[in-house]
């Protein structure tokens, strides 16, 4: 793989990749030309493009601790608290430019989680995963490829563990161990950015019991490897991407990352790309680390996306003459309050981060969970306030086709007029941006990305140190 | 107009109507055959069909106080508190059958509001609107036509009153007074069910100053009258209606009512259909009454729609094996709590209803506002909980086209499997139903239908009797 | 017992009663003269006094269905939906006069619950409880005594059923069955108004298993019966009742009802006062009915109490010159919204009430639970908003002793001045009223009175008809 | 003043101070012996005592940038982001030990705010305040005295500026300018810890207009200076402090800080203690800085106080056998979520802090406001959940006098028993701790300390950079 530097390099690399992507039941020849996928490619491409701008170099790039080279930060292993903070600053920055998910953090977090866990696995089990992984990491840093972190299995009946499902493949597993590698079968669901990534870094999806040995698999697989099939998920308002643009809201970058179901039909993985295989006791640790690293992000990217939505909402109010009303100002202030609250979470868990035995830095897991948990609430409330301020027109506005129609276009222009001097089309663009940023897929992503709310609630019980809290209370109450 | 009895009668009447409807810039030949509109026709048709079922007769029909004939309740003037309660019971009932908005309450509320206000106008101004209106009402009851209540004007710059807009037509107004009637110009926005209604009952949109005289117009206009143009609004996931069905969620009845922008290009209205013309002092009263009657409804229809969403969410949990988890049960209980809370509002404002001078009964306005205000919050929270329970698959599920695909259909079936024995297609149907009921348009309708939240907040100040509350507090605190 | 008509009669009857009341470890000689108890006596006395006012006769009294006499409504068995609605109207009315709990609804609800359940017990078990109970009810109606409904047992270890507690008395039980009656032992906790009631109507506290037979006891006991001991609970700011008045907030009626722990040390109850004894299958039904009847109330009394708090808060704002600020007006509107929401619940469950086999009317249990559940949230939010508006002075205001002090009184007057012309003492009175209505005991009562929140959540699972909701969803989604 | 090192030194210094304190209208001879004040003295004393423990040295002390000496952190000027983070860590630490407010941060924040602002004032106005202030600061660092930051004026009619009040003293002002200093008159309200502080650092309370020149005064005044009068505020359950202890909840450290109204009756201040006098343009800057520095804290101290309350609540559940119930565990997890959310705010605004021209570091003001704003909501919700879990007994529990009573003590022990083996007195202690930490004064302090919620909302408008947000939205929506 040639080193990817520019956005154009990235797009060219995808064209050449030839992976097997399905969209609405049909094979996609070129993901970079497909209207349903192209916006997500554009968003991911910004992770390359912005890294080339001198003013963002400090945030968007880093010096590799392995090679000493300047690398894209999305391939970096955090070497300090400052790196952790720069990470979330980078996410908010790109969100300001794209207004959506740019997908590349999943692999970023996977790389960091596997780095620290393969190190610990070796220490405990005498294995050699860490060295293998470092070699892989160097490859990633040098080529600057986009890796998707593959964690979530389909899971079938969620009340049953992997090995008790009626179909054993509902969690990804090793079906054959060979001298040169392993063969895996199964799938990873909700894979953000998978159709425009180069490789997938597969990790187990939950803590495992000793009898779940075949499911304790962590490995890297090129997405064009034989046996890998990607099926693109349908988004809310998916079809608008195929139009000229106004109604899609965010015409260049789309909404949310573009998720796919990635299926492994007996895919071979050579040993040098296997970073865990059978050490079930490490699965839970790896999952928790990936989850922490990923939950850390949500106040960054969603904070930035919220900023765009707040700006759009303020414009909608301005365009229709309500921006001076006290209740509108109060609601916009509330939206900002909520956005800064989730951002505070991302900053705080980063600032309280610490060094792991591998040398990689790791955000405070309790606060990372707090961050994501607030996102599952506040993004909905921000959307609700955006709807409140933007008005009913958000749900009843004519099509772009009406605006362009020679028969009724003049009527749309006449009756959608706002404050004097406001361009009707600008008003419609902003309203469509709000509609698309605040409904359906966009909301669900905030709820379930990086783990459903209950997974965070469970962590409070484990990380909240309730016993110590009881001791303080007893002492203060005068109880021996 | 021949009397409409069955759903088929209704559909036939729409075919014959020939009104001027635009959809995405193009004229619609037959609204009943248009995939983007047909689901809404089906939903409205249920207001006819269910009225014919003997078990629902008591709720769905009433005895006209004018003719003594049994009529569809949607054309009835409330004669008692019991009528007010039956109204909201009817709404919840139809919502259970359709899972969506069936549109006909807007005209129902318009009829009642104009009935009581034209009576009062006559008393105050010595006019003859009430008799005219009674004639019109008899016509509506006898033909059983569907009337849309037209209140919301486009409003342009919301910081300015009608007569100070840069375009005087941004509020609907009388542009000519003739011996045989008036000519009106302007538009009504967000008109639920307009494209499949027969007439529109136009009302002013806000309290008016004396200088806004031309805007004080209330009248009935057939929607196929010369000069009336309807432009259908684009819904979230609008395009899915054009498919075979699974992904649309609610294939038969759609989501929300199907709103339109209704434009009046110098439309003539004969005097016998004019029920207010120039009496600006009555505009605010009429608006408040329509608003109260309409806000009364929202715990009925949205309560019923929520019941369907709760059922769908419980099924989603069951299908994936999580229905036994305590946090899932708690969240479903919370959804029911919220649905019953909004329902309680509708019942309470009805039970506290009272007789107006015209003889028509009117719900308690303070409690009707309370009802709608809770809807603007609780429907969002119900949707949020539905997302929480249903899982990320809501946002990343493959297309129906993938399920049907000979190439990847088997993979979709394999990896979307839930609990053993659950049909994958059933699971997908339920998830699509949830997606479509809980995003975009559906949410916005709950926010702005029957008036934006601030319009309710403002009413608390007027109806909450704060002075009396201060007196009680002073007495109890021992202040003279 | 002589018939109690006036507030004076009531107070005299308490003086003569001679029951065993303890307050802070010491016997209380006369509850009507004790500063810690007197305010609660005054509040309960209003249930007598207001019933004598002609303008309230319709709401405060009823015609006994047994004797045809006009009786205090608190002793009435609901004969119609109208009775159910009048009940909650009465509660809101008295709350407006007292600003606090007037306690008498507990017994009122107990009488109605036992009435309908003893009827059903007889039908099922061939017993004679209903006739006995009717005799008792006539006595209550004729004497107009105050009865406290005794439900909540101390419960010890809440994870264990009655018969498995380490101390068998932690749930009230029959320790001896005699030819002339039974002997009971145990206690009832949180008994509102017990120290100023005449009798207690004991009911089981939860559904029982067959082996809990001794705990299936319902009976009436005079509170001055041998073996009955009452220990008064300490309220927040209890001591201020002993002062001259300003700092206590509500000097005449106090805050909350004044709860007591009522202990039964082997108390004899004759058979004619026993209404359930051993029929364990009826215990759960009786509990659920009492709970429903009691939860029905909370939007009435707490709605009325909230009205007083809203009035006080509006005055506090007015006194300090902030009542014109838009955020203050918005918050007061929000307080009204919340108060009307809980009130709507009480009205709705009443309006949806229905006839039980005994002839007594019963509110809709699902909606009654909804009502109470909202109270557990909204009263806290109302208090929070009151604090927000009233300002920090609520927590830092000098003592009344400072105001009256010759040394610093003038400084208090100077520096606590508000808007010109506002009397400083009036301002202090209102702030103290808010403080005392919105903290500690007052909040907890809203949370746990009539059952803790989880008891309502559990009822949604039972009463919410989830199976029917699933059916609607399946049909609409097109699933067979 | 001799250097204060130990808690004993601190208490001795207060005894010797002889300032004029009033409590309930009477002069207090010795604040350290007065039961109503002593707990607050104990809490403040912990800021001395904990600083002597080697394990806390890093957090509780710092090296003075002026003298190079190790000083108590409460007298330190922040020299780095790390100092800002240590500040909030220190606050959470002391809260764990005391369970309440320890008061000393107000002066700490005042010192830092005046440090940076006097520097800027000199730069702008050519004055010499900064040097004067540095001399004062050295004195504070060397003596280790406790300084209260005096900001909030009584404000009278809040709709009027200082110079338009009917009494010109309702904002503290200079009434005389002399060659050796100024004479001030007025008062500062809600002064936390004032009665047990040594000096007060007076600052203006809001931005000022040029005509408010006399109100632009910042200066340090010993609290025993002639003309200074302190009136202690009455807390919720104030009287329980005078008892033996169980019912007071937190017997050693009390609840909240103990606030006072501090009055200046023509107090003379020499020029060397005057740090602003007439430069009205600097008033708003000083206020904003103090507010930011003070709002930074609230996730630290209230986070720590919440930890204690969470521990107490978990114990209450454990004692009564409910700790295993899923809804209890969920609610405790929620309490932890809220506590960590406010803590995240304090960490984040510290981590994003920056250097001011004076060299002192300053937390991010937008995030500091976010922190405090969340406190005004989450502390109430934490209290509500504590009430939910602890049960109704919180509001109805007998007095400690009942527990100790020879007549009824055995009954209290018998019927307040919880899970087998739990000591009844321990249970009562924990319940009383919860009651006192979660009601009245404790809540109000979270609402209004460091500024009322609206003051934070206003800051979002100023600091939220809405114009930039609009630009991002326009660009993404494709609007030029």
Coordinates of N, CA and C in Angstrom, one line a residue, chain B residues 189-271:
Chain B
X189 N -50.2 27.3 6.1 CA -49.1 26.4 6.1 C -49.4 25.2 7.0
X190 N -48.7 24.1 6.8 CA -48.7 22.9 7.7 C -50.1 22.4 7.7
X191 N -50.9 22.4 6.6 CA -52.3 21.9 6.7 C -52.4 20.4 6.6
X192 N -52.6 19.8 7.7 CA -52.7 18.4 7.9 C -53.9 17.8 7.1
X193 N -53.6 16.9 6.2 CA -54.7 16.2 5.5 C -55.3 17.1 4.5
X194 N -54.8 18.2 4.1 CA -55.4 19.1 3.2 C -55.6 18.5 1.8
X195 N -54.6 17.7 1.4 CA -54.7 17.2 0.0 C -55.7 16.1 -0.1
X196 N -56.2 15.6 1.0 CA -57.3 14.6 0.9 C -58.5 15.1 1.7
X197 N -58.7 16.4 1.8 CA -59.9 16.9 2.4 C -60.7 17.5 1.2
X198 N -62.0 17.9 1.6 CA -62.9 18.5 0.6 C -62.9 20.0 0.7
X199 N -62.9 20.4 1.9 CA -63.0 21.9 2.1 C -62.0 22.3 3.2
X200 N -61.7 23.6 3.2 CA -60.9 24.2 4.2 C -61.7 25.3 4.9
X201 N -61.6 25.2 6.3 CA -62.3 26.3 7.1 C -61.2 27.2 7.5
X202 N -61.2 28.4 6.9 CA -60.1 29.3 7.2 C -60.4 30.2 8.4
X203 N -59.4 30.3 9.3 CA -59.5 31.1 10.4 C -58.3 32.0 10.6
X204 N -58.4 33.2 11.3 CA -57.2 34.0 11.5 C -56.2 33.2 12.4
X205 N -55.0 33.6 12.3 CA -53.9 32.8 13.0 C -53.5 33.5 14.3
X206 N -54.0 34.6 14.6 CA -53.6 35.3 15.9 C -54.5 36.4 16.2
X207 N -54.4 36.9 17.4 CA -55.2 38.1 17.8 C -54.7 39.3 16.9
X208 N -55.7 40.1 16.6 CA -55.4 41.2 15.6 C -55.7 42.6 16.2
X209 N -55.0 43.5 15.7 CA -55.2 44.9 16.0 C -56.3 45.5 15.1
X210 N -56.9 46.6 15.4 CA -58.0 47.1 14.6 C -57.5 47.4 13.1
X211 N -56.2 47.8 13.0 CA -55.7 48.0 11.7 C -55.4 46.8 10.8
X212 N -55.6 45.6 11.4 CA -55.4 44.4 10.7 C -56.7 43.9 10.1
X213 N -57.7 44.7 9.9 CA -59.0 44.4 9.6 C -59.2 43.4 8.4
X214 N -58.4 43.5 7.4 CA -58.5 42.6 6.3 C -58.1 41.2 6.6
X215 N -57.4 41.1 7.7 CA -56.9 39.7 8.1 C -57.9 39.0 9.0
X216 N -59.0 39.7 9.4 CA -60.0 39.1 10.3 C -61.0 38.4 9.4
X217 N -60.6 37.3 8.8 CA -61.5 36.5 7.9 C -61.6 35.1 8.3
X218 N -62.8 34.6 8.4 CA -63.1 33.2 8.7 C -64.1 32.8 7.6
X219 N -63.8 31.8 6.9 CA -64.7 31.3 5.8 C -64.4 29.9 5.4
X220 N -65.4 29.3 4.7 CA -65.2 27.9 4.2 C -65.0 28.0 2.7
X221 N -64.0 27.2 2.2 CA -63.7 27.2 0.8 C -63.5 25.7 0.4
X222 N -64.1 25.3 -0.7 CA -63.9 24.0 -1.3 C -62.4 24.0 -1.8
X223 N -61.8 22.9 -1.6 CA -60.3 22.9 -2.0 C -60.1 22.8 -3.5
X224 N -61.2 22.5 -4.2 CA -61.1 22.6 -5.7 C -61.6 23.9 -6.2
X225 N -61.8 24.9 -5.4 CA -62.2 26.2 -5.9 C -61.1 26.8 -6.8
X226 N -61.5 27.6 -7.8 CA -60.5 28.2 -8.6 C -59.5 29.0 -7.8
X227 N -58.2 28.9 -8.0 CA -57.2 29.7 -7.3 C -56.6 29.0 -6.1
X228 N -57.1 27.8 -5.7 CA -56.5 27.1 -4.6 C -55.5 26.1 -5.1
X229 N -54.3 26.3 -4.6 CA -53.1 25.4 -5.0 C -52.6 24.8 -3.7
X230 N -52.4 23.4 -3.8 CA -51.8 22.7 -2.6 C -50.5 22.1 -3.0
X231 N -49.5 22.4 -2.1 CA -48.1 21.8 -2.3 C -47.8 20.9 -1.1
X232 N -47.7 19.7 -1.4 CA -47.5 18.7 -0.4 C -46.1 18.8 0.2
X233 N -46.0 18.7 1.6 CA -44.7 18.8 2.3 C -44.0 17.5 2.2
X234 N -42.7 17.6 2.2 CA -41.8 16.4 2.2 C -41.6 15.9 3.6
X235 N -41.9 14.6 3.8 CA -41.7 14.0 5.1 C -40.3 13.4 5.2
X236 N -39.9 13.1 6.4 CA -38.7 12.3 6.6 C -39.0 10.9 6.0
X237 N -38.0 10.3 5.3 CA -38.2 9.0 4.6 C -39.4 9.0 3.7
X238 N -39.7 10.1 3.1 CA -40.8 10.2 2.2 C -40.7 9.1 1.1
X239 N -39.5 8.9 0.6 CA -39.3 8.0 -0.6 C -39.7 6.6 -0.3
X240 N -39.6 6.2 1.0 CA -39.8 4.8 1.3 C -41.3 4.4 0.9
X241 N -42.2 5.4 0.9 CA -43.6 5.1 0.6 C -43.7 4.5 -0.8
X242 N -42.7 4.8 -1.7 CA -42.8 4.4 -3.0 C -42.3 2.9 -3.2
X243 N -41.8 2.3 -2.1 CA -41.3 1.0 -2.2 C -42.4 0.0 -1.9
X244 N -42.0 -1.3 -1.8 CA -42.9 -2.4 -1.6 C -43.4 -2.4 -0.1
X245 N -42.6 -1.8 0.8 CA -43.2 -1.7 2.1 C -42.5 -1.9 3.4
X246 N -41.6 -2.8 3.4 CA -41.0 -3.1 4.8 C -40.4 -1.9 5.4
X247 N -39.6 -1.2 4.6 CA -38.8 -0.1 5.2 C -39.6 1.1 5.5
X248 N -40.8 1.2 5.0 CA -41.6 2.4 5.3 C -42.1 2.4 6.7
X249 N -42.1 1.2 7.3 CA -42.5 1.1 8.7 C -44.0 0.9 8.9
X250 N -44.8 1.8 8.6 CA -46.2 1.7 8.6 C -46.7 1.7 7.2
X251 N -46.7 0.6 6.5 CA -47.0 0.6 5.1 C -48.4 1.1 4.7
X252 N -49.3 0.8 5.5 CA -50.7 1.2 5.1 C -51.1 2.6 5.4
X253 N -50.6 3.1 6.6 CA -51.1 4.4 7.0 C -50.1 5.5 7.1
X254 N -48.8 5.2 6.9 CA -47.8 6.2 6.9 C -47.5 6.8 8.3
X255 N -46.8 7.9 8.3 CA -46.3 8.5 9.5 C -46.8 10.0 9.4
X256 N -47.4 10.4 10.5 CA -47.9 11.8 10.5 C -49.0 12.0 9.4
X257 N -49.6 13.1 9.4 CA -50.8 13.2 8.5 C -50.6 13.6 7.1
X258 N -49.4 14.0 6.7 CA -49.2 14.5 5.4 C -49.7 15.9 5.3
X259 N -48.7 16.8 5.4 CA -49.1 18.3 5.5 C -48.9 18.9 4.1
X260 N -49.6 20.0 4.0 CA -49.5 20.7 2.7 C -49.5 22.2 3.0
X261 N -48.9 22.9 2.0 CA -49.0 24.4 2.0 C -50.2 24.7 1.1
X262 N -51.2 25.4 1.6 CA -52.4 25.7 0.8 C -52.4 27.2 0.4
X263 N -52.4 27.4 -0.9 CA -52.3 28.8 -1.3 C -53.6 29.3 -2.0
X264 N -53.9 30.5 -1.6 CA -55.2 31.1 -2.2 C -54.8 32.2 -3.1
X265 N -54.9 32.0 -4.4 CA -54.6 33.0 -5.3 C -55.9 33.7 -5.8
X266 N -56.2 34.7 -5.0 CA -57.5 35.4 -5.3 C -58.7 34.5 -5.5
X267 N -59.0 33.9 -4.4 CA -60.1 32.9 -4.4 C -61.4 33.6 -3.9
X268 N -62.5 33.4 -4.7 CA -63.7 34.0 -4.3 C -64.5 33.1 -3.3
X269 N -65.1 33.8 -2.3 CA -65.9 33.1 -1.3 C -67.2 33.8 -1.2
X270 N -68.3 33.1 -1.4 CA -69.6 33.7 -1.3 C -70.0 34.1 0.1
X271 N -70.8 35.1 0.3 CA -71.1 35.5 1.7 C -71.6 34.4 2.6

